[in-house]
């Protein structure tokens, strides 16, 4: 493998992580000022802030790896739909509190096991980011897992709502473990993580929490995937149009 | 404490000697009511204030600005929480306060009934609105009611970055393109007068002032604080190269202060009375959040209840 | 039974700002249960500090002295207080004690 291929692959690998954090943070931030009560509003905003912070570190690093002088903002604001590499689950519209809870739970569990493994990356920058991120992930997972229990084992109404959300989101979790060549190459050179291990841990955690929450894990009748290759749901375009509007309207300025 | 000293005398004596009044102390009913009104109004302002700024979080033009804005709006929610918490020590529940906000019985700062139309509005709020808020809030750190004073100390400490981030945001725009500078000027044109109005009616027309001063809930008059705000803002605007939209604004050597034009009190009372450009939208958004959250709060309570019963059964 | 409109109970928050200090009352929050109260206390209250510990207690579980009790609770102690002041005791001024 030539140095240039590795660099391109590493860039792709890092940008996927960065985009996942950014798009998830962007969606979660929509709750700001609209939470079910002020304490939870603060908690959700806090998590969104962690995600944006994580995206900044990762996109900055992606720019460095690429070596073309692109900053975090160049990458966040001047790429198009097909260039974003986040999982589709991140870009789905914010939905109700049950939908947000289920999405965060699936993603938080993934991030927790993923970054726990990534701490041992031979890439010291990624290992450092992972170590810092892991502390947040632990808190995020605790927060969303507890809400899964409260909603699942709360009232009939909450049980129905969270069941619907789980059923809607489950097909999108397939993609989290749908490794491609870049994942395999990065795992082989010990920069990336072993997605099979992450998947096993994730399944165990998800099954335990669903079980305790008195929720069924739905059978997958269909799956969604493609974010890694920039193949998204129709929602991504609207999200980017909103997020990038000002930079696109007045490009080349300091803000 | 002799038997001849009455409760009101003990109360006022404490205030006169700069001792704090604490929740379980005897206090006149009107003191309690005034504080509940003022603290809950202040709390509601923080919570409603999340909306105009929150409006730009998803569109912040850099990731750094997005993170700053999230942190700031989160702070405001936290301040709302400190203040609700202080008000609750006076015997009113969070739920009652929210009902009063939603029914329109309780007020909040009118400034948040103006829309944030452009990104520069976020800078204008940080610079002007937060400056005005700080000027209003610093004397409240010495308020006679302990829990309110303590909440204000915490809030003032945390707010110090808010104003600076707003000013920095505007500075960046003013040093940028013509279009950016025009955006900044337009924002100042719209936010200046509402900010000047944030200090409330002039001293001659302020209904609660005298009593609040005697109780040391309030330490300075509205006009005094307003003057301080104007004096502070003029050189800051000059530094930015922005014009404050008041042709009567000029230095008065004799007074040692800036003179400024007549406030449009009609507009002030219109907005306070519910007819501002966003009053309806702000309250509707708060009611919607509260109502949409009802099932979530019920679920959390039901689950806590089940857990308690399980623990009891396990212990038995 | 849970409240129909979802009225969450009130909790008092106590924070140890750093090691070696007492827990100090920081304010209050609403939460459905203790675990949630701890999490919610963590967000706003110690936001700018580090290395702290948090206690939460249901506000309803706090037994507080009443203003009317002040005389009986605190006044008698004042008489005995004088014995506890170092200046109550006469010792030679040049003695280092």
XYZ file of C-alpha atoms in Angstrom:
668
model
C 0.000 0.000 0.000
C 1.493 3.341 -0.967
C 1.743 6.228 1.478
C -0.713 8.250 -0.576
C -3.412 5.564 -0.466
C -3.036 5.281 3.257
C -3.327 9.011 3.616
C -6.481 9.123 1.499
C -7.943 6.236 3.463
C -7.072 7.792 6.787
C -8.672 11.046 5.638
C -11.862 9.167 4.755
C -11.779 7.277 8.016
C -11.416 10.422 10.128
C -13.935 12.409 8.155
C -16.561 9.727 8.728
C -16.046 9.983 12.461
C -16.140 13.771 12.292
C -19.283 13.846 10.167
C -21.083 11.448 12.487
C -20.402 13.727 15.443
C -21.279 16.877 13.525
C -24.560 15.690 12.044
C -25.688 14.061 15.278
C -24.830 17.256 17.182
C -26.632 19.376 14.616
C -29.829 17.355 15.028
C -29.658 17.152 18.802
C -29.124 20.909 19.036
C -32.595 21.363 17.555
C -33.918 20.493 21.027
C -32.339 23.564 22.556
C -35.109 25.576 24.216
C -37.681 22.867 23.482
C -36.886 20.072 25.936
C -39.615 18.400 28.013
C -38.367 20.312 31.077
C -35.498 22.662 31.661
C -33.179 20.137 33.332
C -33.436 17.782 30.353
C -33.112 20.697 27.955
C -29.774 21.519 29.560
C -28.653 17.885 29.451
C -29.445 17.538 25.738
C -27.748 20.817 24.867
C -24.735 19.690 26.852
C -24.507 16.497 24.827
C -24.933 18.421 21.571
C -22.075 20.656 22.667
C -19.868 17.619 23.310
C -20.679 16.323 19.833
C -19.848 19.609 18.131
C -16.600 19.746 20.107
C -15.744 16.227 18.996
C -16.568 17.092 15.371
C -14.231 20.080 15.543
C -11.296 17.963 16.719
C -11.911 15.272 14.135
C -12.525 17.572 11.170
C -9.462 19.628 12.049
C -7.436 16.441 12.116
C -8.994 15.262 8.845
C -7.890 18.527 7.248
C -4.356 17.995 8.518
C -4.263 14.435 7.219
C -5.515 15.555 3.826
C -2.789 18.176 3.679
C -4.687 20.459 1.304
C -5.082 23.253 3.836
C -8.782 22.679 4.533
C -9.961 23.779 7.975
C -12.771 22.312 10.088
C -15.077 24.969 8.664
C -14.048 24.330 5.050
C -14.974 20.726 5.614
C -18.213 21.416 7.489
C -19.539 24.204 5.297
C -18.223 23.593 1.797
C -18.880 19.951 1.097
C -22.029 18.755 -0.649
C -24.472 15.959 0.110
C -22.413 13.249 -1.601
C -19.252 14.304 0.214
C -20.689 13.872 3.701
C -19.800 10.481 5.156
C -21.997 10.197 8.247
C -24.319 7.281 8.902
C -27.889 7.898 7.812
C -29.177 7.447 11.361
C -27.531 10.759 12.288
C -29.356 12.838 9.682
C -32.929 11.618 10.240
C -35.203 14.460 11.362
C -35.248 15.147 15.076
C -38.667 13.566 15.719
C -40.234 13.401 19.171
C -38.454 12.753 22.459
C -38.818 8.986 22.034
C -37.202 9.099 18.600
C -34.340 11.239 19.899
C -33.868 8.953 22.899
C -33.730 5.796 20.800
C -31.374 7.340 18.252
C -29.065 8.646 20.969
C -29.111 5.320 22.753
C -28.131 3.342 19.638
C -25.469 5.869 18.703
C -24.169 6.410 22.249
C -23.705 2.674 22.755
C -21.871 2.469 19.421
C -19.664 5.466 20.216
C -18.873 4.176 23.672
C -17.535 0.807 22.477
C -16.018 2.319 19.357
C -13.993 5.014 21.106
C -13.040 2.643 23.879
C -11.337 0.536 21.235
C -9.991 3.526 19.325
C -8.041 4.651 22.403
C -5.540 1.970 21.461
C -5.099 3.213 17.899
C -1.478 3.413 16.717
C -2.408 6.845 15.389
C -1.623 8.949 18.445
C -3.905 11.832 17.455
C -6.886 9.520 17.065
C -5.992 7.709 20.284
C -5.874 11.040 22.117
C -9.208 12.208 20.717
C -10.718 8.823 21.598
C -9.508 8.989 25.202
C -11.021 12.423 25.641
C -14.225 11.443 23.848
C -14.694 8.249 25.819
C -15.402 10.131 29.055
C -18.249 11.983 27.359
C -19.543 8.833 25.675
C -19.860 7.119 29.022
C -22.033 9.923 30.324
C -24.076 10.116 27.129
C -24.755 6.395 27.192
C -25.790 6.479 30.818
C -28.167 9.324 30.042
C -29.838 7.711 27.026
C -29.899 4.168 28.462
C -31.729 5.420 31.531
C -34.257 7.202 29.371
C -34.807 3.947 27.441
C -35.785 2.330 30.746
C -37.995 5.213 31.818
C -39.833 5.364 28.525
C -40.018 1.606 27.983
C -41.070 0.766 31.501
C -42.894 4.046 32.228
C -46.471 4.520 31.062
C -48.397 2.716 28.333
C -48.104 5.797 26.179
C -44.349 6.099 26.590
C -43.934 2.379 25.965
C -45.840 2.691 22.685
C -43.855 5.734 21.577
C -40.435 4.286 22.324
C -41.401 0.966 20.693
C -42.301 2.807 17.509
C -39.046 4.745 17.614
C -36.987 1.575 18.116
C -38.775 -0.108 15.223
C -38.182 2.869 12.939
C -34.530 3.224 13.834
C -33.419 -0.389 14.018
C -32.940 -0.763 10.213
C -30.547 2.186 10.309
C -28.318 0.495 12.903
C -27.305 -2.146 10.350
C -25.066 0.430 8.708
C -23.022 1.038 11.843
C -21.346 -2.348 11.366
C -21.423 -2.550 7.568
C -17.643 -2.350 7.201
C -16.068 -1.477 3.873
C -12.522 -1.583 2.495
C -11.434 1.507 4.402
C -12.601 0.063 7.713
C -10.779 -3.179 6.972
C -7.600 -1.434 5.875
C -7.620 0.778 8.965
C -8.206 -2.194 11.214
C -5.380 -4.082 9.513
C -2.877 -1.300 10.114
C -4.111 -0.930 13.710
C -5.299 2.632 13.237
C -8.962 1.648 13.199
C -11.041 -0.650 15.366
C -12.437 -4.135 14.895
C -16.086 -3.548 14.042
C -17.007 -7.162 14.793
C -15.948 -6.731 18.399
C -17.798 -3.422 18.641
C -20.877 -5.079 17.159
C -20.855 -7.911 19.698
C -20.542 -5.504 22.624
C -23.178 -3.227 21.138
C -25.620 -6.104 20.684
C -25.129 -7.222 24.247
C -25.704 -3.744 25.644
C -28.688 -3.016 23.396
C -30.323 -6.371 24.163
C -29.855 -5.901 27.899
C -31.279 -2.414 27.941
C -34.210 -3.274 25.648
C -34.939 -6.256 27.833
C -34.866 -4.268 31.064
C -36.992 -1.605 29.402
C -39.571 -4.316 28.559
C -39.051 -3.635 24.859
C -38.851 -6.118 22.002
C -35.921 -6.014 19.650
C -37.625 -5.902 16.249
C -36.657 -8.242 13.422
C -34.916 -6.456 10.584
C -37.262 -6.591 7.599
C -35.117 -4.158 5.624
C -31.854 -2.307 6.224
C -30.395 1.058 5.329
C -26.770 1.692 4.517
C -24.562 3.879 2.335
C -23.508 6.860 4.449
C -19.882 5.694 4.351
C -19.958 6.198 0.583
C -21.932 9.419 0.720
C -25.219 7.720 -0.171
C -27.752 9.338 2.116
C -31.423 9.706 2.872
C -33.228 12.665 1.328
C -32.977 14.491 4.647
C -29.283 15.309 4.343
C -29.798 18.017 1.733
C -32.129 20.036 3.925
C -29.888 19.668 6.940
C -26.870 20.924 4.988
C -28.835 23.718 3.323
C -29.714 25.026 6.759
C -26.334 24.472 8.371
C -24.297 25.924 5.513
C -26.580 28.763 4.416
C -24.603 31.719 5.714
C -21.159 30.484 4.679
C -22.497 29.700 1.218
C -24.239 33.066 0.900
C -21.103 35.007 1.813
C -18.145 32.737 1.148
C -14.575 33.586 2.025
C -15.349 35.705 5.082
C -14.301 35.460 8.704
C -17.122 34.878 11.129
C -34.742 39.935 71.022
C -37.208 41.414 73.474
C -40.934 40.826 73.439
C -41.651 44.408 72.484
C -39.911 44.025 69.109
C -42.482 43.131 66.474
C -41.843 40.784 63.554
C -41.968 43.598 60.958
C -39.447 45.529 63.031
C -37.096 42.575 63.237
C -37.489 42.115 59.483
C -36.778 45.711 58.518
C -34.004 45.845 61.127
C -32.258 42.951 59.438
C -32.544 44.645 56.063
C -31.297 47.977 57.383
C -28.245 46.329 58.890
C -27.536 44.524 55.585
C -28.353 41.091 56.976
C -29.944 38.681 54.507
C -33.514 37.464 54.758
C -33.666 33.673 54.483
C -36.558 31.405 53.380
C -37.885 30.437 56.825
C -37.774 33.959 58.232
C -40.917 35.925 58.810
C -41.433 38.384 55.961
C -44.251 40.698 54.937
C -46.599 39.196 52.409
C -45.918 41.990 49.968
C -42.162 41.351 50.174
C -42.732 37.694 49.365
C -45.068 38.564 46.483
C -42.721 41.163 45.053
C -39.846 38.708 45.126
C -41.878 35.922 43.565
C -42.964 38.271 40.804
C -39.477 39.573 40.171
C -37.546 36.303 40.453
C -39.997 34.285 38.377
C -40.071 37.026 35.755
C -36.300 36.893 35.707
C -36.338 33.080 35.414
C -38.884 33.191 32.591
C -36.702 35.735 30.772
C -33.788 33.321 30.807
C -35.944 30.479 29.516
C -37.773 32.461 26.836
C -34.431 34.081 26.013
C -33.178 30.720 24.801
C -35.516 30.949 21.812
C -34.236 33.962 19.835
C -30.629 32.834 20.202
C -31.442 29.160 19.783
C -32.902 30.205 16.440
C -29.334 30.527 15.073
C -27.629 27.459 16.558
C -28.246 25.264 13.524
C -27.106 28.055 11.196
C -24.091 29.424 13.081
C -21.506 30.239 10.385
C -18.559 28.413 11.979
C -18.230 25.414 14.246
C -16.531 27.584 16.851
C -19.513 29.959 16.828
C -21.909 27.031 16.979
C -20.172 25.665 20.069
C -20.071 29.097 21.737
C -23.742 29.705 21.055
C -24.727 26.282 22.382
C -22.716 26.936 25.542
C -24.298 30.336 25.962
C -27.869 29.212 25.461
C -27.218 26.307 27.803
C -25.958 28.787 30.404
C -29.171 30.721 30.064
C -31.263 27.641 30.719
C -29.049 26.980 33.745
C -29.655 30.508 34.987
C -33.372 30.007 34.563
C -33.006 26.934 36.700
C -31.089 28.750 39.481
C -33.773 31.413 39.519
C -36.730 29.026 39.534
C -34.943 27.333 42.384
C -34.617 30.632 44.290
C -38.284 31.460 43.697
C -39.359 28.040 44.943
C -37.898 28.843 48.364
C -40.680 31.419 48.650
C -43.425 28.826 48.440
C -44.371 28.837 44.774
C -43.853 25.694 42.682
C -42.166 25.458 39.290
C -45.478 24.258 37.879
C -47.332 27.312 39.183
C -44.713 29.607 37.720
C -44.951 27.917 34.328
C -48.732 28.178 34.393
C -48.391 31.892 35.032
C -45.956 32.245 32.141
C -48.151 30.273 29.769
C -51.347 32.096 30.722
C -49.671 35.463 30.266
C -50.050 36.366 33.939
C -46.298 36.392 34.474
C -44.124 38.617 32.341
C -40.613 38.141 31.006
C -38.157 40.606 29.562
C -39.729 42.239 26.498
C -36.439 42.202 24.644
C -37.028 38.566 23.735
C -40.170 39.486 21.835
C -38.040 40.805 18.990
C -36.938 38.420 16.234
C -33.338 37.438 15.444
C -33.394 38.036 11.699
C -29.719 37.810 10.822
C -26.568 36.344 12.317
C -25.490 39.819 13.444
C -28.474 39.822 15.807
C -26.653 37.207 17.863
C -23.806 39.681 18.261
C -26.193 42.508 19.079
C -27.890 40.426 21.762
C -24.550 39.454 23.277
C -23.225 42.968 23.282
C -26.273 45.150 24.036
C -28.777 42.854 25.707
C -26.226 41.068 27.857
C -24.561 44.371 28.795
C -27.915 45.696 29.914
C -28.637 42.473 31.762
C -25.319 42.604 33.621
C -25.871 46.221 34.636
C -29.275 45.205 35.965
C -27.969 42.096 37.661
C -24.840 43.235 39.471
C -26.756 45.212 42.128
C -29.023 42.182 42.599
C -26.051 40.241 43.966
C -26.580 42.361 47.095
C -30.356 41.880 47.177
C -31.752 41.424 50.687
C -33.213 37.989 49.932
C -30.460 35.407 50.430
C -31.380 32.759 47.835
C -31.886 35.396 45.112
C -28.622 37.152 45.958
C -26.733 33.855 45.892
C -28.271 32.853 42.552
C -27.287 36.241 41.140
C -23.678 35.902 42.294
C -23.457 32.609 40.447
C -25.163 34.029 37.365
C -23.008 37.146 37.168
C -19.875 35.039 37.440
C -20.984 32.840 34.551
C -22.312 35.647 32.377
C -19.025 37.460 32.050
C -18.220 35.693 28.775
C -21.605 36.353 27.155
C -21.071 40.015 26.526
C -17.516 39.508 25.309
C -18.544 36.865 22.789
C -21.201 39.208 21.390
C -18.754 42.059 21.061
C -16.143 39.808 19.481
C -18.735 38.533 17.000
C -19.620 42.095 15.973
C -15.957 43.074 15.798
C -15.349 40.255 13.336
C -18.272 41.443 11.197
C -17.148 45.061 11.354
C -13.658 44.124 10.205
C -15.090 41.980 7.410
C -16.790 42.737 4.108
C -19.103 45.689 3.451
C -21.995 43.271 3.496
C -21.010 41.952 6.919
C -20.587 45.445 8.291
C -23.992 46.460 6.951
C -25.463 43.400 8.630
C -23.937 44.496 11.937
C -25.204 48.069 11.556
C -28.696 46.858 10.714
C -28.743 44.663 13.813
C -27.674 47.561 16.041
C -30.347 49.755 14.462
C -32.996 47.230 15.486
C -31.658 46.232 18.920
C -30.502 49.566 20.332
C -33.810 51.021 21.445
C -35.287 47.789 22.792
C -32.065 47.413 24.831
C -32.398 50.945 26.221
C -35.956 50.032 27.198
C -34.777 46.953 29.103
C -34.347 49.050 32.239
C -38.090 49.554 32.440
C -40.183 52.699 32.732
C -38.597 55.988 33.770
C -38.300 56.614 37.505
C -41.333 58.881 37.519
C -43.551 56.069 36.192
C -42.041 53.074 37.919
C -44.705 51.503 40.109
C -42.715 49.230 42.382
C -39.504 51.146 42.817
C -39.763 52.974 46.150
C -40.870 49.963 48.163
C -38.322 47.702 46.480
C -35.573 50.167 47.369
C -36.643 50.200 51.008
C -36.563 46.411 51.030
C -33.198 46.412 49.266
C -34.541 44.182 46.534
C -33.549 46.978 44.240
C -30.548 49.223 44.796
C -30.538 51.648 41.881
C -33.268 53.403 39.967
C -34.171 52.410 36.398
C -32.927 55.687 34.963
C -29.641 55.485 36.856
C -28.919 52.050 35.402
C -30.076 53.091 31.935
C -27.655 56.026 31.983
C -24.845 53.710 32.969
C -25.682 51.461 30.032
C -25.697 54.310 27.523
C -22.449 55.765 28.863
C -20.800 52.404 28.521
C -22.188 51.562 25.070
C -21.282 54.775 23.209
C -17.485 54.355 23.199
C -17.887 50.644 22.502
C -19.996 51.448 19.417
C -17.408 53.998 18.288
C -14.687 51.403 18.549
C -16.708 49.093 16.306
C -17.323 51.925 13.871
C -21.080 51.503 14.236
C -23.608 54.284 14.657
C -26.169 54.105 17.431
C -29.553 55.061 15.959
C -30.180 58.130 18.107
C -29.515 61.596 16.638
C -29.812 63.162 20.100
C -27.007 61.119 21.558
C -24.212 63.451 22.669
C -21.785 63.987 25.518
C -22.993 66.414 28.161
C -19.934 67.904 29.806
C -21.909 69.444 32.667
C -23.623 66.183 33.636
C -20.613 64.025 32.874
C -22.933 61.670 30.993
C -24.297 61.122 27.514
C -27.653 62.717 26.762
C -29.945 60.559 24.704
C -33.246 60.870 22.852
C -36.764 60.272 24.021
C -37.757 56.613 24.395
C -40.796 55.502 22.417
C -42.858 54.462 25.429
C -45.780 53.516 23.216
C -43.681 50.782 21.687
C -42.521 49.718 25.147
C -46.052 49.342 26.504
C -47.238 47.657 23.292
C -44.574 44.968 23.613
C -45.036 44.573 27.374
C -48.754 44.328 26.754
C -48.331 41.387 24.372
C -48.254 43.105 20.990
C -44.571 42.854 20.198
C -43.386 41.181 17.014
C -42.854 37.759 18.635
C -44.880 37.651 21.883
C -47.342 35.133 20.560
C -44.657 32.940 18.960
C -42.475 32.864 22.076
C -45.262 31.837 24.419
C -46.647 29.325 21.939
C -43.213 27.738 21.650
C -42.934 27.464 25.440
C -46.422 26.003 25.801
C -45.740 23.509 23.032
C -42.479 22.381 24.660
C -44.246 21.962 27.990
C -47.226 20.101 26.571
C -45.133 17.909 24.284
C -43.034 17.053 27.328
C -45.943 16.030 29.548
C -45.865 12.357 28.542
C -42.090 12.290 29.064
C -42.357 13.650 32.598
C -45.232 11.272 33.375
C -43.183 8.315 32.115
C -40.200 9.313 34.257
C -42.420 9.559 37.328
C -44.191 6.282 36.608
C -40.857 4.519 36.233
C -39.497 6.035 39.465
C -42.656 4.874 41.188
C -42.279 1.319 39.891
C -38.647 1.261 40.972
C -39.596 2.342 44.489
C -42.217 -0.377 44.723
C -39.746 -2.978 43.483
C -37.192 -1.879 46.051
C -39.816 -2.092 48.791
C -40.871 -5.565 47.684
C -37.243 -6.692 47.544
C -36.653 -5.377 51.072
C -39.774 -7.052 52.476
C -49.508 7.473 41.729
C -47.631 9.778 39.406
C -48.906 13.234 38.899
C -51.120 13.714 35.845
C -49.284 16.758 34.546
C -45.910 15.291 35.359
C -44.847 17.392 38.302
C -41.320 16.215 39.049
C -40.186 16.368 42.687
C -37.677 18.936 43.884
C -34.160 17.951 45.004
C -31.562 19.970 46.859
C -28.048 19.833 45.444
C -24.882 19.886 47.554
C -21.500 20.134 45.910
C -17.980 19.569 47.146
C -16.108 22.106 45.023
C -12.746 20.484 45.627
C -11.112 17.958 47.905
C -10.748 19.102 51.478
C -13.894 21.236 51.421
C -17.335 20.501 52.829
C -20.310 19.874 50.614
C -22.082 23.158 50.160
C -25.659 23.827 49.148
C -25.702 24.883 45.493
C -29.379 25.108 44.627
C -32.139 22.787 43.592
C -33.408 20.930 40.549
C -36.396 18.835 39.507
C -35.980 15.156 38.641
C -38.012 11.967 38.705
C -35.552 9.941 40.791
C -32.238 10.176 42.621
C -30.113 8.903 39.758
C -31.616 11.451 37.401
C -31.256 14.154 40.031
C -27.523 13.420 40.225
C -27.178 13.682 36.477
C -29.129 16.889 36.249
C -27.196 18.400 39.145
C -23.981 17.675 37.301
C -24.910 19.763 34.266
C -25.554 23.243 35.569
C -24.031 23.364 39.011
C -20.409 22.230 38.857
C -20.074 23.218 35.199
C -16.949 25.285 35.650
C -15.355 23.320 38.463
C -13.613 20.006 38.477
C -13.058 17.067 40.749
C -16.165 17.517 42.805
C -18.647 15.283 44.503
C -22.393 15.773 44.480
C -25.104 14.950 46.995
C -28.769 15.231 46.180
C -31.579 14.920 48.678
C -35.300 15.239 48.182
C -36.307 18.675 49.412
C -39.332 17.135 51.134
C -37.005 14.970 53.256
C -35.192 17.907 54.796
C -36.275 18.744 58.327
C -35.726 22.443 58.791
C -35.954 24.508 61.931
C -38.804 26.985 61.964
C -38.351 30.668 62.497
C -40.555 30.420 65.616
C -38.114 27.888 67.089
C -35.191 30.264 66.829
C -35.360 31.453 70.435
C -35.460 27.977 71.932
C -32.921 26.508 69.550
C -30.303 29.181 69.376
C -30.644 31.633 72.257
C -29.865 29.251 75.150
C -26.676 28.263 73.414
C -25.421 31.828 73.438
C -24.966 31.681 77.239
C -22.757 28.666 76.923
C -20.969 30.116 73.938
C -18.751 32.377 76.036
C -16.884 29.375 77.419
C -15.992 28.497 73.889
C -14.339 31.787 73.027
C -10.563 31.828 73.534
C -10.717 35.398 74.829
C -12.841 34.284 77.792
C -9.681 33.026 79.478
C -7.067 35.267 81.052
C -3.541 34.158 80.387
C -0.366 36.238 80.496
C -0.109 38.288 77.291
C 3.526 37.457 76.588
C 2.859 33.742 76.779
C 2.737 32.040 73.419
C -0.281 29.792 73.640
